[in-house]
Coordinates of C-alpha atoms and ligand atoms in Angstrom, one line a residue:
M1 CA 2.3 -19.1 10.3
E2 CA 0.6 -20.4 7.2
W3 CA -1.4 -22.9 9.3
K4 CA -2.3 -20.2 11.8
S5 CA -3.9 -18.2 9.1
L6 CA -5.6 -21.2 7.6
A7 CA -7.0 -22.2 11.0
G8 CA -8.1 -18.6 11.5
A9 CA -9.9 -18.5 8.1
L10 CA -11.6 -21.8 8.8
A11 CA -12.7 -20.7 12.2
L12 CA -13.9 -17.5 10.7
S13 CA -15.9 -19.3 8.1
F14 CA -17.4 -21.5 10.8
L15 CA -18.4 -18.5 12.9
L16 CA -19.8 -16.5 10.0
F17 CA -21.6 -19.3 8.1
G18 CA -22.1 -21.9 10.8
T19 CA -20.4 -24.6 8.7
A20 CA -16.9 -25.6 7.9
P21 CA -16.1 -25.9 4.2
N22 CA -15.7 -29.6 3.3
P23 CA -13.6 -29.9 0.2
A24 CA -14.6 -33.6 -0.2
V25 CA -18.3 -33.1 -0.5
G26 CA -20.2 -31.4 -3.3
N27 CA -17.1 -30.0 -5.0
D28 CA -18.1 -30.9 -8.5
A29 CA -21.6 -29.6 -8.2
H30 CA -20.2 -26.4 -6.6
R31 CA -17.7 -25.9 -9.4
Q32 CA -20.4 -26.4 -12.0
H33 CA -22.6 -23.9 -10.2
V34 CA -19.8 -21.2 -10.0
R35 CA -18.9 -21.7 -13.7
A36 CA -22.5 -20.7 -14.5
A37 CA -22.5 -17.8 -12.1
R38 CA -19.1 -16.2 -12.2
K39 CA -18.7 -13.2 -9.9
V40 CA -15.5 -11.2 -10.0
G41 CA -14.5 -8.8 -7.3
I42 CA -11.5 -6.5 -6.4
L43 CA -10.4 -6.0 -2.9
L44 CA -8.1 -3.0 -2.3
V45 CA -6.1 -3.4 0.9
G46 CA -4.2 -0.6 2.7
F47 CA -2.9 0.0 6.2
G48 CA -5.7 2.5 6.6
T49 CA -5.9 6.0 7.9
S50 CA -8.1 7.9 10.3
E51 CA -7.0 11.3 8.8
A52 CA -10.0 12.6 6.8
S53 CA -7.7 14.6 4.6
A54 CA -5.9 11.4 3.6
Q55 CA -9.1 9.9 2.2
V56 CA -8.4 11.6 -1.1
S57 CA -5.6 9.0 -1.8
F58 CA -8.1 6.2 -1.4
D59 CA -10.7 8.0 -3.5
T60 CA -8.2 8.3 -6.3
L61 CA -7.4 4.6 -6.2
L62 CA -11.1 3.7 -6.1
R63 CA -12.0 6.0 -9.0
K64 CA -9.1 4.7 -11.1
T65 CA -9.9 1.0 -10.3
A66 CA -13.6 1.5 -11.1
A67 CA -12.8 3.2 -14.3
A68 CA -10.3 0.5 -15.4
Y69 CA -12.7 -2.3 -14.5
P70 CA -16.3 -1.1 -15.1
G71 CA -19.0 -3.4 -13.7
I72 CA -16.7 -5.1 -11.3
D73 CA -17.4 -4.7 -7.6
V74 CA -14.5 -2.9 -5.8
R75 CA -14.2 -3.3 -2.0
W76 CA -11.9 -1.9 0.7
A77 CA -10.1 -3.4 3.7
Y78 CA -7.8 -1.9 6.2
T79 CA -5.1 -4.0 7.9
S80 CA -4.6 -1.8 10.9
H81 CA -6.7 -2.8 14.0
I82 CA -6.0 0.5 15.7
I83 CA -7.2 2.6 12.7
R84 CA -10.3 0.4 12.3
A85 CA -11.1 0.8 16.1
K86 CA -10.7 4.6 15.8
L87 CA -13.0 4.7 12.7
A88 CA -15.5 2.5 14.5
D89 CA -15.7 5.1 17.3
Q90 CA -16.6 7.6 14.6
G91 CA -19.3 5.3 13.4
K92 CA -17.4 4.2 10.3
R93 CA -17.0 0.4 9.8
L94 CA -14.1 -0.8 7.8
D95 CA -13.4 -4.5 7.4
S96 CA -10.1 -6.3 7.9
P97 CA -9.0 -8.3 4.9
A98 CA -10.2 -11.6 6.4
V99 CA -13.6 -10.2 7.2
A100 CA -13.9 -8.5 3.8
L101 CA -13.0 -11.8 2.1
A102 CA -15.4 -13.8 4.3
R103 CA -18.1 -11.3 3.3
M104 CA -17.3 -11.7 -0.4
L105 CA -17.4 -15.5 0.0
D106 CA -20.8 -15.2 1.6
E107 CA -21.9 -13.0 -1.3
R108 CA -20.8 -15.8 -3.7
F109 CA -17.9 -14.1 -5.4
T110 CA -16.0 -16.7 -7.4
H111 CA -12.9 -14.8 -8.4
V112 CA -11.2 -12.2 -6.1
A113 CA -8.2 -10.0 -7.0
V114 CA -6.7 -8.6 -3.8
Q115 CA -4.6 -5.6 -4.5
S116 CA -2.1 -4.5 -1.9
L117 CA -1.7 -0.7 -1.5
H118 CA 1.6 -1.2 0.3
T119 CA 4.8 0.4 -0.9
I120 CA 7.0 -2.6 -0.6
S121 CA 6.5 -6.3 0.0
G122 CA 7.4 -6.0 3.7
A123 CA 5.9 -7.5 6.9
E124 CA 2.3 -6.2 6.3
Y125 CA 2.3 -7.4 2.7
H126 CA 3.3 -10.8 3.8
E127 CA 0.7 -10.9 6.5
L128 CA -1.9 -10.1 3.8
Q129 CA -0.3 -12.9 1.7
R130 CA -0.9 -15.4 4.5
T131 CA -4.6 -14.3 4.7
V132 CA -5.0 -14.8 0.9
S133 CA -3.2 -18.2 1.2
G134 CA -5.6 -19.2 3.9
F135 CA -8.6 -18.5 1.8
N136 CA -6.9 -20.2 -1.2
A137 CA -6.2 -23.3 0.9
M138 CA -9.8 -23.4 2.0
G139 CA -10.8 -23.6 -1.7
A140 CA -13.3 -21.0 -0.8
F141 CA -13.1 -19.1 -4.1
E142 CA -12.5 -20.5 -7.5
R143 CA -9.6 -18.2 -7.7
I144 CA -8.1 -15.7 -5.3
V145 CA -4.8 -13.9 -6.1
L146 CA -2.8 -11.1 -4.6
G147 CA -1.4 -8.1 -6.6
D148 CA 2.1 -6.6 -6.1
P149 CA 2.7 -3.6 -3.9
L150 CA 4.1 -0.3 -5.5
L151 CA 7.6 -1.6 -5.7
A152 CA 8.0 -5.3 -6.6
T153 CA 9.9 -5.5 -9.9
Q154 CA 12.7 -3.5 -11.6
A155 CA 10.0 -2.3 -14.0
D156 CA 8.0 -0.9 -11.0
M157 CA 11.2 0.8 -9.7
Q158 CA 11.7 2.5 -13.1
R159 CA 8.1 3.6 -13.4
T160 CA 8.1 4.9 -9.8
V161 CA 11.3 6.8 -10.4
S162 CA 9.8 8.6 -13.4
A163 CA 6.5 9.2 -11.7
L164 CA 8.2 10.7 -8.7
I165 CA 10.4 12.9 -10.8
D166 CA 7.2 14.2 -12.5
V167 CA 5.6 15.3 -9.3
L168 CA 8.5 17.0 -7.5
P169 CA 7.6 20.5 -6.3
R170 CA 7.8 22.9 -9.3
E171 CA 9.1 25.8 -7.2
R172 CA 12.1 23.8 -6.2
K173 CA 15.6 25.0 -7.3
P174 CA 18.3 22.5 -8.3
D175 CA 20.4 23.1 -5.2
E176 CA 17.3 22.3 -3.0
A177 CA 16.7 18.7 -2.0
V178 CA 13.7 16.4 -1.7
V179 CA 13.5 13.9 1.2
L180 CA 10.9 11.1 0.7
M181 CA 9.6 9.5 3.9
G182 CA 9.2 5.7 3.5
H183 CA 7.8 3.7 6.4
G184 CA 10.6 1.2 6.8
T185 CA 10.5 -2.2 8.3
H186 CA 12.6 -4.9 10.0
H187 CA 11.7 -7.1 6.9
P188 CA 14.5 -7.7 4.4
A189 CA 12.4 -6.0 1.7
N190 CA 13.4 -2.7 3.5
A191 CA 16.4 -2.8 1.1
F192 CA 14.0 -1.4 -1.6
Y193 CA 14.3 2.1 0.0
A194 CA 18.0 2.5 -0.5
A195 CA 17.7 0.9 -4.0
L196 CA 15.1 3.5 -4.9
M197 CA 17.3 6.3 -3.6
F198 CA 20.2 5.0 -5.7
Q199 CA 18.0 5.0 -8.8
L200 CA 16.4 8.4 -8.1
Q201 CA 19.8 10.0 -7.6
R202 CA 20.9 8.7 -11.0
E203 CA 18.2 11.1 -12.3
D204 CA 18.5 13.9 -9.8
P205 CA 21.3 13.8 -7.2
N206 CA 19.4 15.8 -4.6
I207 CA 16.5 13.4 -4.0
F208 CA 16.9 11.3 -0.8
V209 CA 14.9 8.5 0.7
A210 CA 14.8 8.0 4.5
T211 CA 12.5 5.8 6.6
V212 CA 10.7 6.1 9.9
E213 CA 11.5 2.5 11.1
G214 CA 14.2 1.2 8.9
Y215 CA 17.4 2.0 6.9
P216 CA 18.3 4.7 5.9
D217 CA 17.1 6.8 8.8
I218 CA 16.7 10.6 9.0
E219 CA 20.1 11.0 10.9
L220 CA 21.9 9.4 8.0
V221 CA 20.1 11.5 5.4
K222 CA 20.7 14.6 7.5
S223 CA 24.4 14.0 7.4
L224 CA 24.2 13.5 3.6
L225 CA 22.3 16.8 3.3
L226 CA 24.9 18.6 5.4
E227 CA 27.8 17.1 3.4
K228 CA 26.2 18.6 0.3
Q229 CA 25.5 21.9 2.1
I230 CA 21.8 21.7 1.2
K231 CA 19.9 24.6 2.8
K232 CA 16.4 23.8 1.9
V233 CA 14.4 20.5 1.5
F234 CA 10.9 19.5 0.5
L235 CA 9.6 16.6 2.7
M236 CA 7.2 14.2 0.9
P237 CA 5.6 11.0 2.3
L238 CA 6.5 7.9 0.3
M239 CA 3.3 6.2 1.4
S240 CA 0.0 5.8 -0.4
V241 CA -1.6 8.3 2.1
A242 CA -0.4 11.3 3.9
G243 CA -1.6 10.0 7.3
E244 CA -0.3 10.0 10.8
H245 CA 3.4 9.4 10.0
A246 CA 3.3 12.4 7.5
K247 CA 1.5 14.6 9.9
N248 CA 3.5 13.8 13.1
D249 CA 6.9 12.1 12.2
M250 CA 7.5 14.1 9.1
A251 CA 5.9 17.5 9.4
G252 CA 5.0 17.7 13.2
D253 CA 6.5 20.1 15.7
E254 CA 7.7 17.4 18.2
A255 CA 11.4 17.0 18.9
H256 CA 11.7 13.8 16.9
S257 CA 10.0 15.0 13.8
W258 CA 12.0 15.2 10.6
K259 CA 11.1 18.9 10.2
T260 CA 12.5 19.6 13.7
V261 CA 15.6 17.4 13.3
L262 CA 16.5 19.1 9.9
T263 CA 15.5 22.6 11.0
R264 CA 17.8 22.3 14.0
A265 CA 20.6 21.3 11.6
G266 CA 20.0 24.6 9.8
I267 CA 18.0 23.2 6.9
Q268 CA 14.8 24.8 6.0
C269 CA 11.9 22.3 5.6
L270 CA 8.8 22.6 3.4
P271 CA 6.5 19.6 4.0
V272 CA 4.2 18.5 1.1
M273 CA 1.2 16.8 2.6
K274 CA 0.1 14.6 -0.2
G275 CA 0.0 10.8 -0.3
M276 CA 1.6 9.0 -3.2
A277 CA -1.8 7.7 -4.4
E278 CA -3.0 11.3 -4.9
Y279 CA -0.6 11.5 -7.9
D280 CA -2.0 10.0 -11.0
G281 CA 1.3 8.5 -12.2
L282 CA 1.9 6.7 -8.9
A283 CA -1.8 5.6 -8.4
D284 CA -1.6 4.1 -11.9
I285 CA 1.3 1.8 -10.9
W286 CA -0.8 0.3 -8.0
V287 CA -3.9 0.0 -10.2
G288 CA -1.8 -1.4 -13.0
H289 CA -0.9 -4.3 -10.8
I290 CA -4.6 -5.4 -10.9
G291 CA -4.2 -6.1 -14.7
P292 CA -2.2 -9.4 -14.4
M293 CA -4.7 -10.8 -11.9
M294 CA -7.6 -10.0 -14.2
A295 CA -5.6 -11.7 -17.0
Q296 CA -5.3 -14.8 -14.8
F297 CA -9.1 -14.7 -14.5
G298 CA -9.3 -14.6 -18.3
L299 CA -10.5 -11.0 -18.3
A300 CA -8.6 -8.6 -20.5
R301 CA -8.4 -4.9 -19.5
Ligands
CO1 CO1 3.7 2.9 11.1

């Protein structure tokens, strides 16, 4: 897979610039030149969203990143082909990570910090890592590094638990539950969701985490809610944006939606349509992961 990405990046470079990078020729001269003209950039990478209301999450991240690193160019890329195609139909052009990086290469950036806006280091994060490795292997930039998703270390888990506890709906009574909707994945990193639930429940036993595509699923969490005779739950997306999954799978009226599944089990549902990145405490964790990359570039926050 690594070679596939590398080949893709090389082919892309050839297509965009009409020349393949040759690491053997002119490297010293090139390095001297870039040392003189250092150009640092940040690339924020999310799955993307076509929901206009979800844009507020991305605006928060952009505002916080720009405030933390004034004078540094901040760019966006969306990993989802489907979302980018949808947006293109509306006249909005969003780059994939590979195209955004090729563009930054063309604009003579020397140091690029790629920040993942994923929740866990699952399949999509690793795909992004392959793209970054490809550009790294090309020797295209002097430095290119990738920042952690929301949940990567135990420190992230603890910060996320407290940030989540801080933003739970104020009107909620102690015998009412909160069910967070994670995306879920076949990737082994899916285990983060159950681990997060364990740690959240140490603080508040009525917070649950379920996923759309992984473990635990909503059927399992439904049985836990019924066991505890919970009558009312607040549904919240555990994703950077409140996009399609939140709108349809969580709060939609279709038979499979979590709202429908739980309502049919006699549990009242109150969806909260806010992406995690809309909350300062959570957005700060993602943006905080840019810091160690900047430190690698010799730039203190
Ligand atoms: Co999905």
